[in-house]
Short mmCIF file of C-alpha atoms in Angstrom, two decimals:
data_model
loop_
_atom_site.label_atom_id
_atom_site.label_comp_id
_atom_site.label_asym_id
_atom_site.label_seq_id
_atom_site.Cartn_x
_atom_site.Cartn_y
_atom_site.Cartn_z
CA ASN A 16 0.00 0.00 0.00
CA LYS A 17 3.06 2.30 -0.07
CA LEU A 18 5.24 1.11 -2.94
CA THR A 19 4.34 0.99 -6.63
CA LEU A 20 6.67 -0.38 -9.30
CA THR A 21 6.12 0.02 -13.01
CA MET A 22 8.46 -1.97 -15.22
CA GLY A 23 8.47 -2.31 -18.97
CA LEU A 24 10.57 -3.36 -21.92
CA ARG A 25 10.00 -1.86 -25.34
CA TYR A 26 11.29 -3.59 -28.47
CA GLU A 27 11.64 -1.31 -31.48
CA ILE A 28 12.18 -1.83 -35.19
CA PRO A 29 12.41 1.79 -36.33
CA GLY A 30 12.28 1.24 -40.10
CA VAL A 31 14.52 2.62 -42.83
CA TYR A 32 14.07 4.94 -45.79
CA THR A 33 13.28 3.18 -49.07
CA GLU A 34 12.42 4.50 -52.53
CA ARG A 35 10.04 2.90 -54.99
CA PHE A 36 12.61 2.47 -57.76
CA ASN A 37 15.65 2.01 -55.49
CA ARG A 38 17.00 5.44 -56.42
CA GLN A 39 19.17 5.80 -53.33
CA ALA A 40 22.89 5.64 -52.68
CA THR A 41 25.20 5.78 -49.67
CA PHE A 42 28.77 7.00 -49.39
CA ASN A 43 31.59 4.54 -48.86
CA PRO A 44 34.72 6.37 -47.65
CA ASN A 45 36.94 3.30 -48.05
CA GLU A 46 36.11 2.48 -51.66
CA ALA A 47 38.27 3.59 -54.58
CA ASN A 48 36.09 5.69 -56.86
CA PRO A 49 35.37 3.57 -59.98
CA ALA A 50 34.74 6.68 -62.08
CA LEU A 51 38.31 7.84 -61.43
CA GLN A 52 40.28 4.77 -62.39
CA GLY A 53 43.73 5.79 -63.49
CA VAL A 54 43.43 9.19 -61.80
CA THR A 55 45.79 9.81 -58.88
CA VAL A 56 46.03 12.68 -56.43
CA ASN A 57 49.34 13.19 -54.65
CA GLY A 58 50.42 9.80 -55.98
CA ALA A 59 47.49 7.87 -54.51
CA PRO A 60 44.19 6.57 -55.96
CA VAL A 61 41.11 8.64 -55.22
CA MET A 62 39.10 7.13 -52.37
CA GLY A 63 35.42 7.67 -51.65
CA ALA A 64 32.50 6.54 -53.80
CA PHE A 65 28.74 6.15 -53.75
CA ASP A 66 27.01 2.77 -53.81
CA LEU A 67 23.48 2.31 -55.11
CA VAL A 68 21.13 0.30 -52.92
CA GLY A 69 20.32 -3.16 -54.19
CA THR A 70 23.82 -3.71 -55.54
CA ALA A 71 26.75 -5.90 -54.49
CA ASN A 72 28.27 -3.15 -52.36
CA HIS A 73 24.92 -2.29 -50.79
CA PRO A 74 22.66 -5.34 -50.97
CA GLU A 75 19.84 -3.86 -48.86
CA THR A 76 17.12 -1.86 -50.60
CA GLY A 77 16.84 0.45 -47.60
CA LEU A 78 19.18 3.37 -47.13
CA ASN A 79 20.63 1.63 -44.06
CA PRO A 80 20.37 -1.91 -42.72
CA GLU A 81 17.50 -2.30 -40.30
CA HIS A 82 18.22 -2.30 -36.55
CA TYR A 83 16.69 -5.41 -34.98
CA GLY A 84 18.32 -5.38 -31.54
CA LEU A 85 16.87 -2.24 -29.97
CA LEU A 86 15.62 -2.97 -26.46
CA ALA A 87 14.46 -0.03 -24.35
CA PRO A 88 13.88 -0.84 -20.66
CA ARG A 89 11.75 1.44 -18.45
CA LEU A 90 11.41 1.59 -14.67
CA GLY A 91 9.16 3.71 -12.47
CA VAL A 92 9.06 3.76 -8.67
CA ALA A 93 6.56 5.57 -6.44
CA TYR A 94 6.78 5.40 -2.63
CA ARG A 95 4.21 6.95 -0.30
CA LEU A 96 6.32 8.19 2.59
CA SER A 97 3.22 9.56 4.37
CA ASP A 98 -0.28 10.69 3.55
CA LYS A 99 1.17 14.03 2.50
CA THR A 100 4.48 13.02 0.91
CA VAL A 101 5.31 10.88 -2.12
CA ILE A 102 8.72 10.03 -3.59
CA ARG A 103 8.96 9.18 -7.26
CA THR A 104 11.89 8.07 -9.37
CA GLY A 105 12.40 6.35 -12.66
CA GLY A 106 14.40 6.06 -15.81
CA GLY A 107 14.49 4.55 -19.22
CA VAL A 108 16.07 4.29 -22.63
CA PHE A 109 14.38 5.99 -25.58
CA PHE A 110 15.44 5.46 -29.20
CA ILE A 111 14.99 8.35 -31.58
CA PRO A 112 12.74 7.82 -34.64
CA ALA A 113 14.27 6.70 -37.91
CA THR A 114 12.74 9.73 -39.62
CA VAL A 115 14.15 12.33 -37.22
CA GLN A 116 16.66 13.45 -39.86
CA PHE A 117 14.37 13.90 -42.83
CA THR A 118 17.19 14.99 -45.16
CA GLN A 119 18.08 11.30 -45.20
CA GLY A 120 14.88 10.77 -47.13
CA PRO A 121 15.00 9.87 -50.84
CA TYR A 122 14.08 13.37 -51.99
CA SER A 123 17.52 14.67 -50.97
CA ASN A 124 19.58 11.62 -51.84
CA PRO A 125 22.47 12.61 -54.13
CA VAL A 126 21.21 10.49 -57.04
CA ASP A 127 17.78 12.18 -56.80
CA TYR A 128 19.04 15.72 -56.41
CA TYR A 129 21.38 17.95 -58.37
CA ASN A 130 22.23 21.57 -57.73
CA ASN A 131 23.30 23.39 -60.88
CA VAL A 132 25.58 26.16 -59.62
CA GLU A 133 26.73 29.02 -61.80
CA ILE A 134 30.54 29.29 -61.75
CA THR A 135 31.04 33.05 -61.52
CA SER A 136 34.80 33.05 -60.94
CA LEU A 137 37.69 30.70 -60.35
CA ASN A 138 40.06 33.21 -58.79
CA GLY A 139 38.05 34.89 -56.06
CA GLY A 140 36.25 37.35 -58.30
CA VAL A 141 39.32 38.78 -59.99
CA THR A 142 38.03 37.73 -63.40
CA PRO A 143 34.55 36.42 -64.32
CA GLN A 144 33.96 32.92 -65.56
CA ASN A 145 30.32 32.34 -66.54
CA THR A 146 27.98 35.30 -66.95
CA PHE A 147 24.25 35.99 -66.63
CA SER A 148 23.91 35.82 -70.42
CA ASN A 149 25.15 32.22 -70.41
CA PRO A 150 25.31 30.96 -66.81
CA PHE A 151 25.39 27.26 -67.71
CA PRO A 152 27.38 26.90 -70.95
CA THR A 153 27.34 23.09 -70.75
CA GLY A 154 23.60 22.96 -70.06
CA LEU A 155 21.61 21.90 -67.02
CA ILE A 156 22.31 18.52 -65.45
CA ALA A 157 19.45 16.34 -64.22
CA PRO A 158 19.65 13.98 -61.22
CA ALA A 159 21.47 10.76 -62.07
CA GLY A 160 19.04 8.25 -60.55
CA ARG A 161 20.21 4.70 -61.26
CA ASN A 162 21.81 5.63 -64.57
CA SER A 163 25.10 3.91 -65.21
CA ASN A 164 26.91 7.26 -65.12
CA PHE A 165 25.62 8.23 -61.64
CA GLN A 166 29.11 7.99 -60.11
CA SER A 167 30.55 10.41 -62.66
CA ALA A 168 27.59 12.77 -62.36
CA LEU A 169 28.30 13.30 -58.66
CA LEU A 170 31.93 14.26 -59.20
CA GLY A 171 32.71 17.89 -58.54
CA GLY A 172 29.48 18.46 -56.63
CA SER A 173 28.84 20.31 -53.38
CA LEU A 174 27.20 17.41 -51.57
CA GLY A 175 26.47 19.09 -48.27
CA GLY A 176 24.01 16.93 -46.35
CA HIS A 177 23.98 14.15 -48.97
CA GLY A 178 26.80 11.82 -47.92
CA ASP A 179 24.78 9.21 -46.04
CA LEU A 180 26.83 6.32 -44.73
CA GLN A 181 25.60 2.78 -45.24
CA TYR A 182 25.98 1.87 -41.58
CA GLU A 183 24.66 4.33 -39.02
CA ASN A 184 24.31 3.94 -35.27
CA ALA A 185 20.90 3.92 -33.60
CA GLY A 186 20.51 7.18 -31.69
CA TYR A 187 19.00 7.12 -28.22
CA THR A 188 18.68 8.98 -24.94
CA MET A 189 18.89 7.72 -21.39
CA GLN A 190 16.56 9.67 -19.10
CA TRP A 191 16.13 9.55 -15.34
CA ASN A 192 14.55 11.60 -12.56
CA PHE A 193 13.96 11.79 -8.81
CA THR A 194 11.08 13.83 -7.37
CA VAL A 195 9.60 14.55 -3.95
CA GLN A 196 5.98 15.76 -3.73
CA HIS A 197 4.41 17.18 -0.58
CA GLN A 198 1.01 18.63 0.19
CA PHE A 199 0.96 21.57 2.61
CA PRO A 200 -2.04 23.13 4.38
CA MET A 201 -4.26 25.60 2.50
CA ASP A 202 -4.32 23.35 -0.58
CA ILE A 203 -0.70 24.05 -1.52
CA ALA A 204 1.34 21.34 -3.23
CA LEU A 205 5.12 21.46 -3.70
CA GLU A 206 7.17 19.30 -6.04
CA VAL A 207 10.97 19.37 -6.19
CA GLY A 208 12.96 17.08 -8.42
CA TYR A 209 16.08 16.34 -10.38
CA ALA A 210 16.00 15.32 -14.03
CA GLY A 211 18.87 14.07 -16.15
CA LEU A 212 19.40 13.01 -19.72
CA ARG A 213 22.29 11.63 -21.73
CA GLY A 214 22.03 11.58 -25.51
CA LYS A 215 24.17 9.08 -27.41
CA HIS A 216 24.67 8.65 -31.16
CA LEU A 217 22.68 11.77 -31.97
CA PRO A 218 22.53 13.06 -35.59
CA LEU A 219 25.53 15.31 -36.02
CA GLY A 220 25.81 16.44 -39.62
CA TYR A 221 29.49 15.62 -40.09
CA GLN A 222 31.60 17.29 -42.78
CA PHE A 223 33.79 14.58 -44.34
CA ASP A 224 35.62 16.93 -46.68
CA GLN A 225 37.26 19.40 -44.32
CA LEU A 226 40.92 20.20 -44.82
CA ASN A 227 43.07 18.56 -42.13
CA PRO A 228 44.64 21.17 -39.81
CA GLN A 229 48.04 19.63 -40.49
CA TYR A 230 48.01 21.47 -43.85
CA PHE A 231 47.14 24.92 -42.47
CA SER A 232 50.82 25.80 -42.17
CA GLN A 233 51.01 25.99 -45.97
CA GLY A 234 49.16 29.28 -45.69
CA SER A 235 48.41 31.18 -48.87
CA ALA A 236 50.01 28.41 -50.95
CA LEU A 237 46.75 26.50 -50.44
CA ASN A 238 45.12 28.93 -52.88
CA ASN A 239 47.77 28.55 -55.59
CA LEU A 240 46.35 27.21 -58.84
CA VAL A 241 47.87 23.88 -59.89
CA ALA A 242 47.17 21.36 -62.63
CA ASN A 243 43.78 19.72 -62.14
CA PRO A 244 43.95 15.91 -62.24
CA PHE A 245 40.17 15.79 -62.69
CA TYR A 246 40.18 17.88 -65.87
CA GLY A 247 38.34 16.03 -68.61
CA VAL A 248 36.75 13.63 -66.10
CA VAL A 249 34.58 15.87 -63.91
CA PRO A 250 31.72 17.05 -66.13
CA THR A 251 31.02 20.52 -64.74
CA GLY A 252 31.86 23.07 -62.08
CA ALA A 253 35.12 24.26 -60.56
CA LEU A 254 36.72 20.80 -60.84
CA ALA A 255 36.06 20.71 -64.58
CA GLN A 256 38.63 23.46 -65.19
CA THR A 257 42.29 23.01 -66.19
CA THR A 258 43.54 24.29 -62.84
CA VAL A 259 42.38 23.94 -59.28
CA LYS A 260 43.40 25.30 -55.88
CA ALA A 261 46.22 23.32 -54.30
CA GLY A 262 44.23 22.97 -51.07
CA GLN A 263 41.40 21.22 -52.93
CA LEU A 264 43.74 18.32 -53.70
CA LEU A 265 44.55 17.96 -49.99
CA LEU A 266 40.93 17.37 -48.98
CA PRO A 267 40.08 13.83 -47.86
CA TYR A 268 37.81 13.46 -50.91
CA PRO A 269 39.10 16.02 -53.42
CA GLN A 270 36.73 14.85 -56.14
CA TYR A 271 33.94 16.76 -54.34
CA LEU A 272 33.78 20.40 -53.27
CA SER A 273 32.09 19.46 -50.00
CA LEU A 274 30.63 16.27 -48.60
CA SER A 275 28.76 15.88 -45.36
CA ASP A 276 26.68 13.17 -43.75
CA PRO A 277 23.29 14.61 -42.74
CA ALA A 278 23.07 12.16 -39.86
CA ASN A 279 26.40 10.64 -38.78
CA TYR A 280 25.00 9.41 -35.51
CA ASP A 281 27.97 10.27 -33.28
CA GLY A 282 26.63 13.30 -31.42
CA ASP A 283 26.59 13.52 -27.65
CA SER A 284 24.60 15.59 -25.13
CA THR A 285 24.18 15.87 -21.37
CA TYR A 286 21.34 17.54 -19.45
CA HIS A 287 20.92 18.10 -15.72
CA ALA A 288 18.12 20.11 -14.12
CA LEU A 289 16.65 21.10 -10.78
CA GLN A 290 12.92 21.41 -11.27
CA ALA A 291 10.49 22.86 -8.74
CA LYS A 292 6.75 23.41 -8.96
CA VAL A 293 4.32 24.91 -6.44
CA GLU A 294 0.56 24.90 -6.95
CA LYS A 295 -2.21 26.58 -4.99
CA ARG A 296 -5.85 25.73 -5.68
CA PHE A 297 -8.58 28.14 -4.60
CA LYS A 298 -11.82 26.82 -3.19
CA ASN A 299 -14.05 29.24 -5.09
CA GLY A 300 -12.36 28.38 -8.40
CA GLY A 301 -8.88 29.05 -9.65
CA THR A 302 -5.28 27.90 -9.61
CA LEU A 303 -1.90 29.55 -9.03
CA LEU A 304 1.03 27.62 -10.50
CA GLY A 305 4.72 28.46 -10.35
CA ALA A 306 7.41 26.41 -12.10
CA TYR A 307 11.17 27.01 -11.83
CA THR A 308 13.96 25.22 -13.67
CA PHE A 309 17.70 25.52 -13.13
CA SER A 310 19.46 23.50 -15.80
CA LYS A 311 22.55 22.99 -17.90
CA VAL A 312 22.88 21.44 -21.36
CA LEU A 313 26.23 20.36 -22.78
CA ALA A 314 26.34 19.10 -26.36
CA ASP A 315 28.29 18.85 -29.58
CA VAL A 316 25.05 18.82 -31.59
CA GLU A 317 22.32 21.38 -32.14
CA SER A 318 19.04 21.56 -34.02
CA LEU A 319 18.56 19.46 -37.16
CA THR A 320 16.35 22.20 -38.63
CA THR A 321 18.46 25.35 -38.33
CA TRP A 322 16.22 27.04 -40.92
CA LEU A 323 13.33 26.63 -38.45
CA ASP A 324 14.91 26.57 -34.97
CA THR A 325 17.15 29.63 -35.19
CA THR A 326 19.86 29.64 -32.54
CA LEU A 327 18.99 32.83 -30.66
CA GLY A 328 22.52 33.27 -29.37
CA GLY A 329 24.15 33.21 -32.77
CA ASP A 330 25.65 30.57 -34.99
CA ALA A 331 27.25 27.91 -32.79
CA GLY A 332 28.94 26.29 -35.77
CA TYR A 333 31.69 23.70 -35.93
CA GLN A 334 35.26 24.77 -36.44
CA ASN A 335 37.28 21.56 -36.48
CA TYR A 336 35.66 18.22 -37.33
CA TYR A 337 38.95 16.50 -36.53
CA ASN A 338 38.42 17.33 -32.83
CA LEU A 339 34.76 16.81 -32.01
CA ARG A 340 35.63 16.59 -28.32
CA GLY A 341 36.69 20.22 -28.54
CA GLU A 342 33.32 21.10 -30.11
CA LYS A 343 31.33 20.06 -27.05
CA SER A 344 30.17 23.13 -25.17
CA ILE A 345 27.13 24.67 -23.56
CA SER A 346 24.30 24.16 -26.00
CA SER A 347 22.98 27.18 -27.86
CA PHE A 348 19.55 26.16 -26.49
CA ASP A 349 20.70 26.21 -22.85
CA SER A 350 18.39 28.45 -20.81
CA ARG A 351 20.05 28.29 -17.40
CA GLN A 352 17.14 29.63 -15.34
CA ARG A 353 13.46 29.83 -16.22
CA LEU A 354 10.53 30.85 -14.02
CA VAL A 355 6.93 30.69 -15.21
CA VAL A 356 3.99 31.77 -13.06
CA SER A 357 0.49 31.13 -14.37
CA TYR A 358 -2.82 31.82 -12.72
CA VAL A 359 -6.54 31.44 -13.26
CA TYR A 360 -8.88 33.05 -10.72
CA ASP A 361 -12.64 33.42 -10.63
CA LEU A 362 -13.49 36.71 -8.92
CA PRO A 363 -15.80 36.08 -5.91
CA PHE A 364 -18.69 38.38 -6.92
CA GLY A 365 -22.33 37.53 -7.43
CA LYS A 366 -24.89 35.05 -6.22
CA GLY A 367 -23.43 32.47 -3.85
CA GLN A 368 -20.02 34.21 -3.78
CA ARG A 369 -18.20 36.05 -1.01
CA TYR A 370 -19.10 39.52 -2.24
CA LEU A 371 -22.45 40.82 -3.53
CA SER A 372 -23.99 37.44 -2.84
CA SER A 373 -27.44 38.98 -2.60
CA ALA A 374 -27.40 40.19 -6.19
CA ARG A 375 -30.21 38.85 -8.33
CA GLY A 376 -31.47 39.13 -11.90
CA ILE A 377 -29.76 41.72 -14.10
CA ALA A 378 -27.49 42.85 -11.26
CA ASP A 379 -26.17 39.34 -10.77
CA ARG A 380 -25.53 38.93 -14.48
CA VAL A 381 -23.49 42.15 -14.46
CA VAL A 382 -21.27 41.43 -11.43
CA ALA A 383 -21.01 37.63 -11.57
CA GLY A 384 -18.87 35.43 -13.77
CA TRP A 385 -15.76 37.62 -13.91
CA GLY A 386 -12.28 36.14 -13.79
CA ILE A 387 -8.67 36.75 -14.67
CA ASN A 388 -5.83 34.62 -15.94
CA GLY A 389 -2.30 35.18 -17.13
CA VAL A 390 1.23 33.93 -17.60
CA ILE A 391 4.42 35.60 -16.35
CA THR A 392 7.73 34.37 -17.81
CA PHE A 393 11.30 35.14 -16.78
CA GLN A 394 14.21 33.42 -18.49
CA ASP A 395 17.96 33.84 -18.89
CA GLY A 396 19.24 34.59 -22.37
CA PHE A 397 20.81 31.94 -24.57
CA PRO A 398 24.60 31.50 -24.88
CA LEU A 399 26.37 33.42 -27.62
CA GLY A 400 28.15 31.57 -30.42
CA PHE A 401 30.93 33.50 -32.16
CA THR A 402 32.38 33.32 -35.66
CA ALA A 403 35.17 35.29 -37.30
CA THR A 404 35.86 36.77 -40.72
CA PRO A 405 37.76 36.89 -43.00
CA ASN A 406 38.15 33.14 -43.07
CA ASN A 407 40.95 32.18 -45.44
CA LEU A 408 40.03 28.51 -45.05
CA SER A 409 36.32 28.68 -45.90
CA ALA A 410 36.93 27.30 -49.39
CA PHE A 411 38.15 24.13 -47.75
CA ASN A 412 35.07 23.62 -45.53
CA VAL A 413 36.73 24.99 -42.39
CA GLY A 414 34.79 27.15 -39.93
CA LEU A 415 36.41 29.93 -37.93
CA ARG A 416 35.89 31.33 -34.46
CA PRO A 417 37.77 34.24 -32.86
CA ASN A 418 40.58 34.14 -30.35
CA VAL A 419 39.79 35.20 -26.79
CA VAL A 420 42.36 37.55 -25.27
CA ALA A 421 43.81 35.92 -22.16
CA GLY A 422 42.80 37.54 -18.87
CA CYS A 423 40.29 39.89 -20.52
CA ASN A 424 36.92 40.47 -18.82
CA LYS A 425 34.38 39.76 -21.55
CA THR A 426 31.32 40.99 -19.64
CA THR A 427 29.99 44.54 -19.41
CA SER A 428 27.68 45.97 -16.76
CA GLY A 429 24.55 48.07 -16.81
CA SER A 430 20.98 47.76 -18.06
CA ALA A 431 20.17 46.17 -21.38
CA GLN A 432 19.31 49.59 -22.84
CA SER A 433 22.70 51.00 -21.84
CA ARG A 434 24.61 48.08 -23.40
CA LEU A 435 23.06 48.00 -26.86
CA THR A 436 26.29 49.14 -28.53
CA ASP A 437 28.62 47.09 -26.33
CA TRP A 438 26.75 44.04 -25.09
CA PHE A 439 30.12 42.50 -24.33
CA ASN A 440 33.71 43.72 -24.32
CA GLN A 441 34.64 43.61 -28.00
CA ALA A 442 38.31 44.09 -27.17
CA CYS A 443 38.41 40.57 -25.70
CA PHE A 444 38.02 39.01 -29.16
CA ALA A 445 40.44 39.02 -32.07
CA VAL A 446 40.32 37.55 -35.56
CA PRO A 447 42.92 34.74 -35.77
CA THR A 448 45.92 35.22 -37.97
CA PRO A 449 45.32 33.86 -41.48
CA TYR A 450 45.20 30.08 -41.85
CA THR A 451 44.85 29.40 -38.11
CA LEU A 452 41.89 28.46 -35.90
CA GLY A 453 40.52 30.48 -32.99
CA ASN A 454 40.44 29.32 -29.37
CA GLU A 455 36.87 30.41 -28.56
CA ALA A 456 34.49 27.61 -27.58
CA ARG A 457 31.57 26.70 -29.81
CA THR A 458 29.43 28.80 -27.45
CA ASP A 459 30.91 31.20 -24.94
CA PRO A 460 30.56 29.94 -21.34
CA ASN A 461 30.17 33.45 -19.89
CA LEU A 462 28.20 35.52 -22.39
CA ARG A 463 24.49 35.31 -23.08
CA GLY A 464 21.99 37.25 -25.10
CA PRO A 465 19.07 39.23 -23.65
CA GLY A 466 16.60 37.25 -21.55
CA ILE A 467 12.83 37.19 -21.29
CA ALA A 468 10.58 39.18 -18.93
CA ASN A 469 7.09 38.85 -20.36
CA TYR A 470 3.59 39.33 -18.97
CA ASP A 471 0.43 38.04 -20.64
CA PHE A 472 -2.94 38.90 -19.05
CA ALA A 473 -6.62 38.30 -19.74
CA ILE A 474 -9.89 39.22 -18.10
CA PHE A 475 -13.00 37.25 -18.92
CA LYS A 476 -16.69 37.12 -18.08
CA ARG A 477 -19.09 34.25 -18.37
CA THR A 478 -22.77 35.18 -18.50
CA SER A 479 -25.53 32.59 -18.20
CA ILE A 480 -28.49 33.78 -20.28
CA THR A 481 -30.54 30.64 -19.71
CA GLU A 482 -29.68 27.11 -18.71
CA ARG A 483 -29.02 26.38 -22.38
CA PHE A 484 -27.47 29.62 -23.65
CA ASN A 485 -24.23 31.16 -22.37
CA LEU A 486 -22.11 34.10 -23.41
CA GLU A 487 -18.36 34.46 -22.78
CA PHE A 488 -16.35 37.66 -23.25
CA ARG A 489 -12.53 37.87 -23.14
CA ALA A 490 -10.09 40.78 -23.25
CA GLU A 491 -6.50 39.59 -23.71
CA ALA A 492 -3.17 41.41 -23.72
CA PHE A 493 0.08 39.75 -24.81
CA ASN A 494 3.26 41.51 -23.65
CA LEU A 495 1.06 43.54 -21.34
CA PHE A 496 3.68 46.12 -20.34
CA ASN A 497 5.10 46.42 -23.87
CA ARG A 498 8.54 45.30 -22.77
CA VAL A 499 11.24 44.90 -25.39
CA GLN A 500 13.13 41.65 -25.70
CA PHE A 501 16.21 42.57 -27.65
CA ALA A 502 17.67 40.25 -30.26
CA PRO A 503 21.18 38.88 -29.67
CA PRO A 504 24.14 41.07 -30.61
CA ASN A 505 26.25 40.69 -33.71
CA THR A 506 28.70 37.90 -32.87
CA VAL A 507 30.86 37.99 -36.00
CA ALA A 508 34.34 39.23 -35.12
CA THR A 509 35.89 40.98 -38.10
CA THR A 510 38.80 43.18 -39.12
CA ALA A 511 36.54 45.38 -41.22
CA ALA A 512 36.18 49.03 -40.22
CA ASN A 513 32.88 50.39 -38.87
CA ASN A 514 31.63 46.89 -38.02
CA THR A 515 28.73 46.20 -35.66
CA PHE A 516 30.44 43.49 -33.60
CA GLY A 517 28.81 43.40 -30.15
CA VAL A 518 25.95 45.69 -31.21
CA ILE A 519 22.25 44.87 -30.75
CA SER A 520 20.27 46.34 -33.63
CA SER A 521 16.87 44.63 -33.59
CA GLN A 522 13.98 43.52 -31.43
CA LEU A 523 13.10 39.86 -31.03
CA ASN A 524 9.60 39.91 -29.57
CA GLN A 525 6.40 41.59 -30.68
CA PRO A 526 5.01 44.83 -29.20
CA ARG A 527 1.92 44.72 -27.02
CA LEU A 528 -0.95 42.92 -28.72
CA MET A 529 -4.52 43.30 -27.46
CA GLN A 530 -7.56 41.44 -28.67
CA LEU A 531 -11.24 41.14 -27.74
CA ALA A 532 -13.31 38.00 -28.21
CA MET A 533 -16.95 37.05 -27.76
CA ARG A 534 -18.19 33.47 -27.72
CA PHE A 535 -21.83 32.33 -27.71
CA ARG A 536 -22.42 28.80 -26.42
CA PHE A 537 -25.58 26.77 -26.78
#
């Protein structure tokens, strides 16, 4: 009568992407490219090729082999310490859906997708190559599908997000929590708990074709034009020219301009949180609820839909794929503290209520049925992610972050309004010397963007016309006090003059919005 155990075991077969006519291919980094037989780069054969599904190198018709060994145990424990106190704990393993990374779907597979890019210049804009009058002199190229020339058609492409591997890990999270609930007098309930999560094999979006840092010391020589070993073999684009940048031939897979796996299930995340909730219920109708969270998220992965889930603290991009351990930092979605207070309260006026209980007829309809509700939100800002420009290595798929000056205090003081032109100390950041990487973390551990202080409020009235017909009126105000939530500052460190580094120049939230509503119920 005090202990409750809930135990379960979930067996999952998540499914894999298939295409009706088997028009899918995966990237094999260890296979010599059959379309480049006889071609050598730096004295070695060119490695890296795509394999069509349903072939000897990829016998399955699905994009990846199915996972058949996914067991997800669950455990829940509830213990009634007393009539007023309950302890709850539990944990479990949760596998992520096979469709979580939808760019693995057939529509974006490299054999079903081709991006015809106009080659405007081969020497950084010094001289033009193709012009608006004839942007594609060799014509437009259609997706290869299962055509016999598919391997050749992919050469020279910018295959960002299209280099699916044949064998991918099954991503999952391990979640656990411990909570104590207690009921106090006056109908007040308090809940305090700890929640944790560890994400393993999360979709990462790995860039295969980044220049190895061991070559950075070559400096500007990386941009020297040298004889192109792919000339006459690559059908179009920059790699179809007689010369190519020397750094291109040092890429792991020089036959492509870029090549990334949209999934590459090697990401890692950690979440810890103190969660507290207090609730007060009113006898005459209404609830007051307060929820507070103090948390921390560490990760080397972010959103899979950056076009939809904009990182409010700036672009927390990767700099060095050869050191993913160094890319783990506070997540750009880490909101360290968040407090939300919500309330619904029926005002005690009218027949049978505490005040004006003797009202009858029209008078009762006027004073009775009123109530208020609202939501108050306070939240810390999100961490800031910094980048730097100019980036002399961008042509070789290398990101760049600034250097942080040792011993420099990056924070500034004062109200948000007083810091709009210097949200942080810009002097603490410097653009790295050419052909070197910065030492700033993927997100800064000390700097955050503006937080949230928002008030939403509504007043409503329910009027009973008859037992069958009712009328409800609502007046609602969002951002009641018209407070400004500023957007994050410019986080791009640059050597350009008159830059806006560290400057906030826009508003993130909407001004006060008020609306009236009437609802007739019958």
